[in-house]
Short mmCIF file of N, CA, C and O in Angstrom, two decimals:
data_model
loop_
_atom_site.label_atom_id
_atom_site.label_comp_id
_atom_site.label_asym_id
_atom_site.label_seq_id
_atom_site.Cartn_x
_atom_site.Cartn_y
_atom_site.Cartn_z
N GLN A 2 136.42 -291.08 -90.66
CA GLN A 2 136.36 -290.55 -91.96
C GLN A 2 137.81 -290.59 -92.46
O GLN A 2 138.24 -290.15 -92.25
N VAL A 3 137.67 -290.95 -93.87
CA VAL A 3 138.82 -290.78 -94.89
C VAL A 3 138.60 -289.57 -96.01
O VAL A 3 137.49 -289.59 -96.30
N GLN A 4 139.62 -288.93 -95.88
CA GLN A 4 139.67 -287.58 -96.86
C GLN A 4 140.44 -287.94 -97.75
O GLN A 4 141.79 -288.36 -97.52
N LEU A 5 140.37 -287.69 -99.24
CA LEU A 5 140.98 -287.90 -100.61
C LEU A 5 141.26 -286.44 -100.90
O LEU A 5 140.26 -285.80 -100.96
N VAL A 6 142.50 -285.80 -101.10
CA VAL A 6 142.74 -284.19 -101.70
C VAL A 6 143.61 -284.63 -102.95
O VAL A 6 144.53 -285.36 -102.76
N GLU A 7 143.14 -284.26 -104.02
CA GLU A 7 144.28 -284.10 -105.28
C GLU A 7 144.61 -283.12 -105.43
O GLU A 7 144.20 -282.18 -104.90
N SER A 8 145.72 -283.18 -106.53
CA SER A 8 146.62 -281.73 -107.17
C SER A 8 147.30 -282.20 -108.12
O SER A 8 146.98 -283.38 -108.30
N GLY A 9 147.51 -281.29 -108.78
CA GLY A 9 148.40 -281.49 -109.86
C GLY A 9 147.45 -281.14 -111.48
O GLY A 9 148.19 -281.66 -112.56
N GLY A 10 146.16 -280.85 -111.49
CA GLY A 10 145.58 -280.90 -112.50
C GLY A 10 145.83 -279.37 -113.10
O GLY A 10 146.66 -278.51 -112.51
N GLY A 11 145.59 -279.04 -114.31
CA GLY A 11 145.93 -277.95 -114.79
C GLY A 11 145.46 -278.10 -116.90
O GLY A 11 144.97 -279.20 -117.17
N LEU A 12 146.27 -277.16 -117.08
CA LEU A 12 145.79 -277.05 -118.72
C LEU A 12 147.57 -277.47 -119.68
O LEU A 12 148.79 -276.94 -119.27
N VAL A 13 147.56 -278.13 -120.21
CA VAL A 13 148.83 -278.90 -120.95
C VAL A 13 148.17 -278.74 -122.41
O VAL A 13 147.29 -279.07 -122.56
N GLN A 14 149.54 -278.79 -123.06
CA GLN A 14 149.11 -278.54 -124.64
C GLN A 14 148.87 -280.45 -125.30
O GLN A 14 149.91 -281.15 -124.04
N ALA A 15 148.29 -280.70 -126.11
CA ALA A 15 148.85 -282.07 -126.41
C ALA A 15 150.18 -282.57 -126.77
O ALA A 15 150.96 -281.75 -127.17
N GLY A 16 150.41 -284.01 -126.28
CA GLY A 16 151.68 -284.27 -126.33
C GLY A 16 152.51 -284.01 -125.13
O GLY A 16 153.53 -284.89 -124.53
N GLY A 17 151.56 -283.39 -124.17
CA GLY A 17 152.78 -283.05 -122.56
C GLY A 17 152.18 -284.06 -121.92
O GLY A 17 151.52 -284.93 -122.22
N SER A 18 152.56 -283.72 -120.51
CA SER A 18 152.72 -284.36 -119.46
C SER A 18 152.03 -283.68 -118.33
O SER A 18 152.26 -282.75 -118.02
N LEU A 19 151.69 -284.53 -117.60
CA LEU A 19 150.96 -283.89 -116.13
C LEU A 19 151.05 -284.92 -114.98
O LEU A 19 151.13 -286.21 -115.20
N ASN A 20 151.21 -284.56 -113.79
CA ASN A 20 151.15 -285.71 -112.55
C ASN A 20 150.25 -284.95 -111.80
O ASN A 20 150.09 -284.21 -111.06
N LEU A 21 149.31 -286.36 -111.53
CA LEU A 21 148.20 -285.83 -110.41
C LEU A 21 148.41 -287.15 -109.19
O LEU A 21 149.32 -287.74 -109.30
N SER A 22 148.50 -286.06 -108.10
CA SER A 22 148.64 -286.82 -106.93
C SER A 22 147.64 -286.89 -105.87
O SER A 22 146.80 -285.74 -105.91
N CYS A 23 147.29 -287.53 -105.05
CA CYS A 23 145.99 -287.67 -104.17
C CYS A 23 146.68 -288.06 -102.59
O CYS A 23 147.55 -289.70 -102.76
N ALA A 24 146.32 -287.85 -101.70
CA ALA A 24 146.65 -287.93 -100.53
C ALA A 24 145.42 -288.42 -99.38
O ALA A 24 144.35 -287.89 -99.62
N ALA A 25 145.77 -289.50 -98.82
CA ALA A 25 144.45 -289.93 -97.96
C ALA A 25 144.69 -289.46 -96.68
O ALA A 25 145.95 -289.63 -96.43
N SER A 26 143.81 -288.85 -96.05
CA SER A 26 144.42 -288.63 -94.56
C SER A 26 142.84 -288.93 -93.49
O SER A 26 142.12 -289.20 -94.30
N GLY A 27 142.98 -288.77 -92.45
CA GLY A 27 141.85 -288.75 -91.77
C GLY A 27 141.96 -290.33 -90.64
O GLY A 27 143.11 -290.87 -90.52
N SER A 28 140.77 -290.73 -90.33
CA SER A 28 140.79 -292.02 -89.76
C SER A 28 140.74 -293.27 -90.78
O SER A 28 140.35 -293.53 -91.35
N ILE A 29 142.41 -294.05 -90.69
CA ILE A 29 142.45 -295.17 -91.89
C ILE A 29 142.57 -295.97 -91.20
O ILE A 29 144.02 -296.23 -90.23
N PHE A 30 142.28 -297.36 -90.77
CA PHE A 30 142.68 -298.72 -90.14
C PHE A 30 143.00 -299.55 -91.53
O PHE A 30 143.84 -300.33 -91.40
N VAL A 31 142.48 -299.50 -92.57
CA VAL A 31 142.89 -300.23 -93.77
C VAL A 31 142.40 -299.49 -95.11
O VAL A 31 141.45 -298.89 -95.46
N LEU A 32 143.50 -299.54 -95.79
CA LEU A 32 143.51 -298.53 -96.72
C LEU A 32 144.16 -299.82 -98.05
O LEU A 32 145.00 -300.35 -98.37
N ASN A 33 142.89 -300.17 -98.96
CA ASN A 33 143.16 -301.37 -99.91
C ASN A 33 143.40 -300.29 -101.18
O ASN A 33 144.36 -299.81 -101.22
N ALA A 34 142.39 -300.89 -102.60
CA ALA A 34 143.16 -300.37 -103.58
C ALA A 34 142.75 -298.60 -103.69
O ALA A 34 141.77 -298.08 -102.95
N MET A 35 143.66 -298.37 -104.55
CA MET A 35 143.57 -296.50 -104.72
C MET A 35 143.32 -296.50 -106.33
O MET A 35 144.27 -297.13 -106.73
N GLY A 36 143.11 -295.59 -106.92
CA GLY A 36 142.82 -295.27 -108.18
C GLY A 36 142.36 -294.08 -108.62
O GLY A 36 142.07 -292.91 -107.86
N TRP A 37 142.15 -293.99 -109.97
CA TRP A 37 141.92 -292.69 -110.74
C TRP A 37 140.58 -293.11 -111.63
O TRP A 37 140.79 -293.81 -112.32
N TYR A 38 139.93 -291.85 -111.52
CA TYR A 38 138.36 -292.03 -112.44
C TYR A 38 138.34 -290.51 -113.54
O TYR A 38 139.21 -289.64 -112.63
N ARG A 39 137.92 -290.53 -114.24
CA ARG A 39 137.56 -289.14 -114.73
C ARG A 39 136.26 -289.42 -115.34
O ARG A 39 135.52 -290.45 -115.76
N GLN A 40 136.01 -288.07 -115.44
CA GLN A 40 134.56 -287.74 -116.04
C GLN A 40 134.91 -286.67 -117.02
O GLN A 40 134.67 -285.49 -116.55
N ALA A 41 134.23 -286.55 -117.90
CA ALA A 41 134.37 -285.97 -119.52
C ALA A 41 133.08 -285.07 -119.64
O ALA A 41 131.76 -285.79 -119.29
N PRO A 42 132.52 -283.63 -119.79
CA PRO A 42 131.24 -283.21 -119.77
C PRO A 42 130.44 -284.10 -120.65
O PRO A 42 130.80 -284.43 -122.07
N GLY A 43 129.62 -284.50 -120.33
CA GLY A 43 128.40 -285.45 -120.95
C GLY A 43 128.50 -286.46 -121.06
O GLY A 43 127.83 -287.49 -121.45
N LYS A 44 129.42 -287.44 -120.51
CA LYS A 44 130.15 -288.84 -120.34
C LYS A 44 130.05 -288.92 -118.65
O LYS A 44 130.10 -288.71 -117.95
N GLN A 45 130.09 -290.62 -118.80
CA GLN A 45 129.74 -291.11 -117.48
C GLN A 45 131.28 -291.07 -116.77
O GLN A 45 132.23 -290.75 -117.56
N ARG A 46 131.34 -291.39 -115.68
CA ARG A 46 132.57 -291.22 -114.95
C ARG A 46 133.15 -292.64 -115.66
O ARG A 46 132.51 -293.63 -115.21
N GLU A 47 134.45 -293.18 -115.59
CA GLU A 47 135.13 -293.82 -116.15
C GLU A 47 136.60 -294.28 -115.53
O GLU A 47 137.42 -293.29 -115.34
N LEU A 48 136.50 -295.43 -115.03
CA LEU A 48 138.06 -295.72 -114.72
C LEU A 48 139.23 -295.96 -115.78
O LEU A 48 139.31 -295.70 -117.02
N VAL A 49 139.96 -294.65 -114.86
CA VAL A 49 141.30 -294.63 -115.61
C VAL A 49 142.43 -295.64 -115.31
O VAL A 49 143.17 -296.52 -116.09
N ALA A 50 142.70 -295.91 -114.06
CA ALA A 50 143.90 -296.92 -113.49
C ALA A 50 143.41 -297.13 -112.27
O ALA A 50 142.90 -296.25 -111.25
N VAL A 51 143.75 -298.36 -111.54
CA VAL A 51 143.55 -298.68 -110.57
C VAL A 51 144.71 -299.51 -109.79
O VAL A 51 145.31 -300.37 -110.66
N LEU A 52 145.33 -299.07 -108.84
CA LEU A 52 146.18 -300.13 -107.97
C LEU A 52 146.01 -300.88 -106.73
O LEU A 52 145.39 -300.17 -105.65
N LEU A 53 146.11 -302.22 -106.98
CA LEU A 53 145.47 -302.65 -105.94
C LEU A 53 146.52 -303.23 -104.65
O LEU A 53 147.53 -302.73 -104.95
N SER A 54 145.67 -303.46 -103.57
CA SER A 54 146.75 -303.54 -102.69
C SER A 54 147.76 -304.37 -102.50
O SER A 54 148.72 -304.28 -101.92
N GLY A 55 147.46 -305.59 -103.59
CA GLY A 55 148.57 -306.50 -104.02
C GLY A 55 149.92 -305.96 -104.92
O GLY A 55 150.65 -306.84 -104.89
N GLY A 56 149.78 -304.70 -105.54
CA GLY A 56 150.12 -304.09 -106.24
C GLY A 56 150.35 -304.41 -107.70
O GLY A 56 150.67 -303.56 -108.34
N ASN A 57 148.97 -304.87 -107.94
CA ASN A 57 148.81 -305.23 -109.44
C ASN A 57 148.12 -303.84 -110.03
O ASN A 57 147.03 -303.33 -109.32
N ALA A 58 148.28 -303.36 -111.01
CA ALA A 58 147.60 -302.51 -111.83
C ALA A 58 146.77 -302.57 -112.89
O ALA A 58 147.32 -303.52 -113.44
N ASN A 59 145.75 -301.94 -112.81
CA ASN A 59 144.86 -301.90 -114.29
C ASN A 59 144.72 -300.59 -114.68
O ASN A 59 144.61 -299.59 -114.11
N TYR A 60 144.75 -300.81 -116.11
CA TYR A 60 144.62 -299.37 -116.80
C TYR A 60 143.34 -299.48 -117.96
O TYR A 60 143.11 -300.61 -118.24
N ALA A 61 142.86 -298.39 -118.02
CA ALA A 61 141.71 -298.34 -119.32
C ALA A 61 142.78 -298.51 -120.51
O ALA A 61 143.93 -298.35 -120.40
N ASP A 62 142.25 -298.90 -121.65
CA ASP A 62 142.84 -299.34 -122.62
C ASP A 62 143.30 -298.15 -123.40
O ASP A 62 144.36 -297.90 -124.06
N SER A 63 142.71 -297.11 -123.11
CA SER A 63 142.93 -295.84 -123.57
C SER A 63 143.81 -295.01 -122.98
O SER A 63 144.45 -294.09 -123.81
N VAL A 64 144.56 -295.49 -122.02
CA VAL A 64 145.55 -295.01 -121.35
C VAL A 64 146.65 -295.75 -121.23
O VAL A 64 147.76 -295.25 -120.99
N ARG A 65 146.44 -297.09 -121.47
CA ARG A 65 147.78 -297.74 -121.05
C ARG A 65 148.91 -297.56 -121.99
O ARG A 65 148.50 -297.45 -123.26
N GLY A 66 150.02 -297.60 -121.74
CA GLY A 66 151.13 -297.26 -122.24
C GLY A 66 151.51 -295.75 -122.23
O GLY A 66 153.02 -295.36 -122.69
N ARG A 67 150.30 -294.85 -121.83
CA ARG A 67 150.73 -293.50 -121.60
C ARG A 67 150.94 -292.99 -120.13
O ARG A 67 151.64 -292.13 -119.79
N PHE A 68 149.91 -293.55 -119.20
CA PHE A 68 149.72 -293.30 -117.92
C PHE A 68 150.37 -294.38 -116.90
O PHE A 68 150.17 -295.53 -117.70
N THR A 69 150.91 -294.18 -116.09
CA THR A 69 151.29 -294.74 -115.23
C THR A 69 151.06 -294.27 -113.35
O THR A 69 150.99 -293.15 -113.14
N ILE A 70 150.38 -295.65 -113.11
CA ILE A 70 149.80 -295.29 -111.62
C ILE A 70 151.08 -296.00 -110.59
O ILE A 70 151.61 -296.73 -110.95
N SER A 71 150.90 -294.89 -109.26
CA SER A 71 152.09 -295.21 -108.39
C SER A 71 151.39 -295.28 -106.87
O SER A 71 150.72 -294.25 -106.73
N ARG A 72 152.20 -295.63 -105.95
CA ARG A 72 151.62 -295.51 -104.99
C ARG A 72 152.88 -295.60 -103.83
O ARG A 72 153.80 -296.30 -103.87
N ASP A 73 152.64 -294.69 -102.86
CA ASP A 73 153.56 -294.73 -101.58
C ASP A 73 152.77 -295.23 -100.61
O ASP A 73 151.73 -294.17 -99.88
N ASN A 74 152.84 -296.26 -99.80
CA ASN A 74 151.99 -296.65 -98.78
C ASN A 74 152.53 -296.07 -97.38
O ASN A 74 151.54 -296.01 -96.43
N ALA A 75 153.71 -295.87 -97.71
CA ALA A 75 154.17 -294.99 -96.44
C ALA A 75 153.09 -293.31 -96.14
O ALA A 75 153.08 -293.36 -94.82
N LYS A 76 152.79 -292.97 -97.15
CA LYS A 76 152.48 -291.72 -97.01
C LYS A 76 150.81 -291.50 -97.69
O LYS A 76 150.30 -290.77 -97.33
N ASN A 77 150.39 -293.00 -97.64
CA ASN A 77 148.82 -293.10 -98.29
C ASN A 77 148.69 -292.02 -99.36
O ASN A 77 147.64 -291.42 -99.42
N THR A 78 149.41 -292.16 -100.35
CA THR A 78 149.23 -291.01 -101.79
C THR A 78 149.46 -292.14 -102.62
O THR A 78 150.04 -293.02 -102.57
N VAL A 79 148.79 -291.83 -103.97
CA VAL A 79 148.61 -292.49 -105.09
C VAL A 79 148.75 -291.39 -106.07
O VAL A 79 148.27 -290.26 -106.01
N THR A 80 149.86 -291.88 -107.27
CA THR A 80 149.64 -290.70 -108.15
C THR A 80 149.60 -291.30 -109.67
O THR A 80 149.73 -292.69 -109.99
N LEU A 81 149.25 -290.61 -110.40
CA LEU A 81 149.34 -290.87 -111.77
C LEU A 81 150.23 -290.10 -112.80
O LEU A 81 149.81 -288.45 -112.81
N GLN A 82 150.90 -290.57 -113.14
CA GLN A 82 151.64 -289.84 -114.13
C GLN A 82 151.07 -289.82 -115.96
O GLN A 82 151.27 -290.92 -116.03
N MET A 83 150.76 -288.91 -116.40
CA MET A 83 149.85 -288.91 -117.48
C MET A 83 151.03 -288.34 -118.63
O MET A 83 151.50 -287.06 -118.47
N ASN A 84 151.55 -289.27 -119.89
CA ASN A 84 152.59 -288.55 -120.63
C ASN A 84 151.57 -288.88 -121.66
O ASN A 84 150.27 -289.20 -122.33
N SER A 85 152.37 -288.04 -123.10
CA SER A 85 151.75 -288.08 -124.45
C SER A 85 150.31 -287.74 -124.13
O SER A 85 149.34 -288.67 -125.17
N LEU A 86 149.90 -286.88 -123.50
CA LEU A 86 148.35 -286.52 -123.16
C LEU A 86 147.54 -286.17 -124.69
O LEU A 86 148.16 -285.53 -125.91
N LYS A 87 146.37 -286.33 -124.69
CA LYS A 87 145.47 -286.04 -125.86
C LYS A 87 144.34 -285.03 -125.69
O LYS A 87 143.88 -285.46 -124.41
N PRO A 88 143.56 -284.52 -126.35
CA PRO A 88 142.58 -283.64 -126.13
C PRO A 88 141.19 -284.28 -125.39
O PRO A 88 140.55 -284.06 -124.82
N GLU A 89 141.69 -285.68 -126.05
CA GLU A 89 140.13 -286.50 -125.23
C GLU A 89 140.70 -287.08 -123.79
O GLU A 89 139.70 -287.54 -123.43
N ASP A 90 141.48 -286.77 -123.53
CA ASP A 90 141.92 -286.94 -121.94
C ASP A 90 141.49 -285.91 -121.06
O ASP A 90 141.28 -285.90 -120.04
N THR A 91 141.37 -284.77 -121.82
CA THR A 91 140.02 -283.64 -120.88
C THR A 91 139.54 -284.17 -119.95
O THR A 91 138.28 -284.81 -120.34
N ALA A 92 139.17 -284.07 -119.05
CA ALA A 92 138.11 -284.33 -117.63
C ALA A 92 138.25 -283.96 -116.47
O ALA A 92 139.42 -283.45 -116.24
N VAL A 93 137.65 -283.94 -115.63
CA VAL A 93 137.69 -283.76 -114.26
C VAL A 93 138.32 -285.27 -113.60
O VAL A 93 137.48 -286.28 -114.27
N TYR A 94 139.16 -285.18 -113.10
CA TYR A 94 139.97 -286.74 -112.50
C TYR A 94 139.89 -286.72 -111.21
O TYR A 94 139.93 -285.75 -110.19
N TYR A 95 139.35 -288.05 -110.62
CA TYR A 95 138.78 -288.32 -109.19
C TYR A 95 139.66 -289.17 -108.99
O TYR A 95 140.01 -290.27 -109.27
N CYS A 96 140.09 -288.76 -107.28
CA CYS A 96 140.86 -290.15 -106.92
C CYS A 96 139.95 -290.93 -106.18
O CYS A 96 138.86 -290.32 -105.68
N ASN A 97 140.04 -292.22 -105.87
CA ASN A 97 139.40 -292.75 -105.08
C ASN A 97 140.22 -294.22 -104.45
O ASN A 97 141.00 -294.59 -104.84
N ALA A 98 139.28 -294.70 -103.26
CA ALA A 98 140.09 -295.49 -102.52
C ALA A 98 139.22 -296.29 -101.73
O ALA A 98 138.08 -295.88 -101.06
N ASP A 99 139.29 -297.51 -101.69
CA ASP A 99 138.63 -298.35 -100.79
C ASP A 99 139.42 -298.61 -99.39
O ASP A 99 140.68 -299.13 -99.62
N ALA A 100 138.65 -298.42 -98.40
CA ALA A 100 139.18 -298.14 -97.17
C ALA A 100 138.14 -298.34 -95.98
O ALA A 100 137.10 -298.72 -95.76
N ARG A 101 138.86 -298.59 -94.53
CA ARG A 101 138.05 -299.00 -93.64
C ARG A 101 138.74 -298.07 -92.78
O ARG A 101 139.56 -297.54 -92.21
N PRO A 102 137.91 -297.16 -92.09
CA PRO A 102 138.22 -295.79 -91.19
C PRO A 102 138.49 -296.63 -89.81
O PRO A 102 139.34 -295.85 -89.06
N ASN A 103 137.74 -297.21 -89.44
CA ASN A 103 138.26 -297.92 -88.06
C ASN A 103 137.86 -299.75 -88.10
O ASN A 103 137.33 -300.01 -89.24
N VAL A 104 138.57 -300.21 -87.17
CA VAL A 104 138.22 -302.01 -87.09
C VAL A 104 136.68 -302.32 -87.15
O VAL A 104 136.41 -303.43 -87.19
N LEU A 105 135.95 -301.31 -86.72
CA LEU A 105 134.36 -301.90 -86.55
C LEU A 105 133.74 -301.57 -88.31
O LEU A 105 132.76 -302.01 -88.49
N ALA A 106 134.65 -301.03 -88.86
CA ALA A 106 133.60 -300.07 -90.04
C ALA A 106 134.13 -301.42 -91.41
O ALA A 106 135.10 -301.91 -91.18
N SER A 107 132.80 -301.25 -92.19
CA SER A 107 132.98 -302.22 -93.17
C SER A 107 133.96 -301.15 -94.37
O SER A 107 134.00 -300.33 -94.59
N LEU A 108 134.66 -302.09 -95.08
CA LEU A 108 135.14 -301.66 -96.52
C LEU A 108 134.29 -300.27 -97.41
O LEU A 108 133.16 -300.74 -97.59
N ALA A 109 134.51 -299.57 -97.40
CA ALA A 109 133.81 -298.64 -98.14
C ALA A 109 134.70 -297.51 -99.17
O ALA A 109 135.82 -297.66 -99.21
N ARG A 110 133.85 -297.09 -99.99
CA ARG A 110 134.70 -296.52 -101.28
C ARG A 110 134.70 -295.17 -101.02
O ARG A 110 133.55 -294.34 -100.77
N TYR A 111 135.77 -294.22 -100.95
CA TYR A 111 135.74 -292.72 -100.68
C TYR A 111 136.14 -292.20 -101.96
O TYR A 111 137.27 -292.58 -102.84
N TRP A 112 136.00 -290.84 -102.30
CA TRP A 112 136.41 -290.28 -103.46
C TRP A 112 136.95 -288.73 -102.89
O TRP A 112 136.45 -287.95 -102.02
N GLY A 113 137.66 -288.09 -104.33
CA GLY A 113 138.27 -287.26 -103.45
C GLY A 113 137.40 -285.91 -104.41
O GLY A 113 136.26 -286.14 -104.87
N GLN A 114 137.47 -284.91 -104.33
CA GLN A 114 136.59 -283.58 -104.72
C GLN A 114 136.78 -283.89 -106.40
O GLN A 114 136.09 -283.15 -107.15
N GLY A 115 137.94 -283.95 -106.75
CA GLY A 115 138.05 -283.85 -108.28
C GLY A 115 139.23 -282.66 -108.88
O GLY A 115 139.52 -281.89 -107.97
N THR A 116 139.78 -283.11 -109.72
CA THR A 116 140.91 -281.71 -110.31
C THR A 116 140.85 -281.81 -111.91
O THR A 116 141.06 -283.20 -112.55
N GLN A 117 140.57 -280.77 -112.23
CA GLN A 117 140.25 -280.59 -113.89
C GLN A 117 141.94 -280.48 -114.74
O GLN A 117 143.07 -279.94 -114.11
N VAL A 118 141.64 -281.35 -115.70
CA VAL A 118 142.53 -281.65 -116.51
C VAL A 118 142.25 -281.16 -118.11
O VAL A 118 141.07 -281.84 -118.37
N THR A 119 142.97 -280.18 -118.54
CA THR A 119 142.36 -279.69 -119.76
C THR A 119 143.54 -279.95 -120.77
O THR A 119 144.98 -279.39 -120.29
N VAL A 120 143.49 -280.44 -122.10
CA VAL A 120 144.72 -280.69 -122.82
C VAL A 120 143.98 -280.09 -124.28
O VAL A 120 143.21 -280.67 -124.94
N SER A 121 144.77 -279.00 -124.58
CA SER A 121 144.58 -278.42 -126.05
C SER A 121 145.21 -279.17 -127.23
O SER A 121 146.51 -279.98 -126.95
N SER A 122 144.26 -278.92 -128.02
CA SER A 122 144.99 -279.40 -129.29
C SER A 122 146.08 -278.14 -129.92
O SER A 122 145.77 -277.22 -129.90
#
């Protein structure tokens, strides 16, 4: 199986920055798209940013220009640099990856446990 572990969340004032990191480990045969979602209290989980295996990145309109997603394929990590943070960015941020753990397995989506990001006004 594929395990995803996030790090880097915390408390920051509005206008500040945070860097989230996610490392994929375990049995990995193919690692395709990796990205970040977030879920605020009382709201549905939403896409923040995704980096496709071909290198194209997609961002939510609400974060475009402030957040940057990047990936280290050699280390199976994906990071999210978050700048100019706003109180409305407060949420639990989840890393996800589309992967195949072995040659016989189908492509499946895996999720991390989540990391809390709190932006104070």
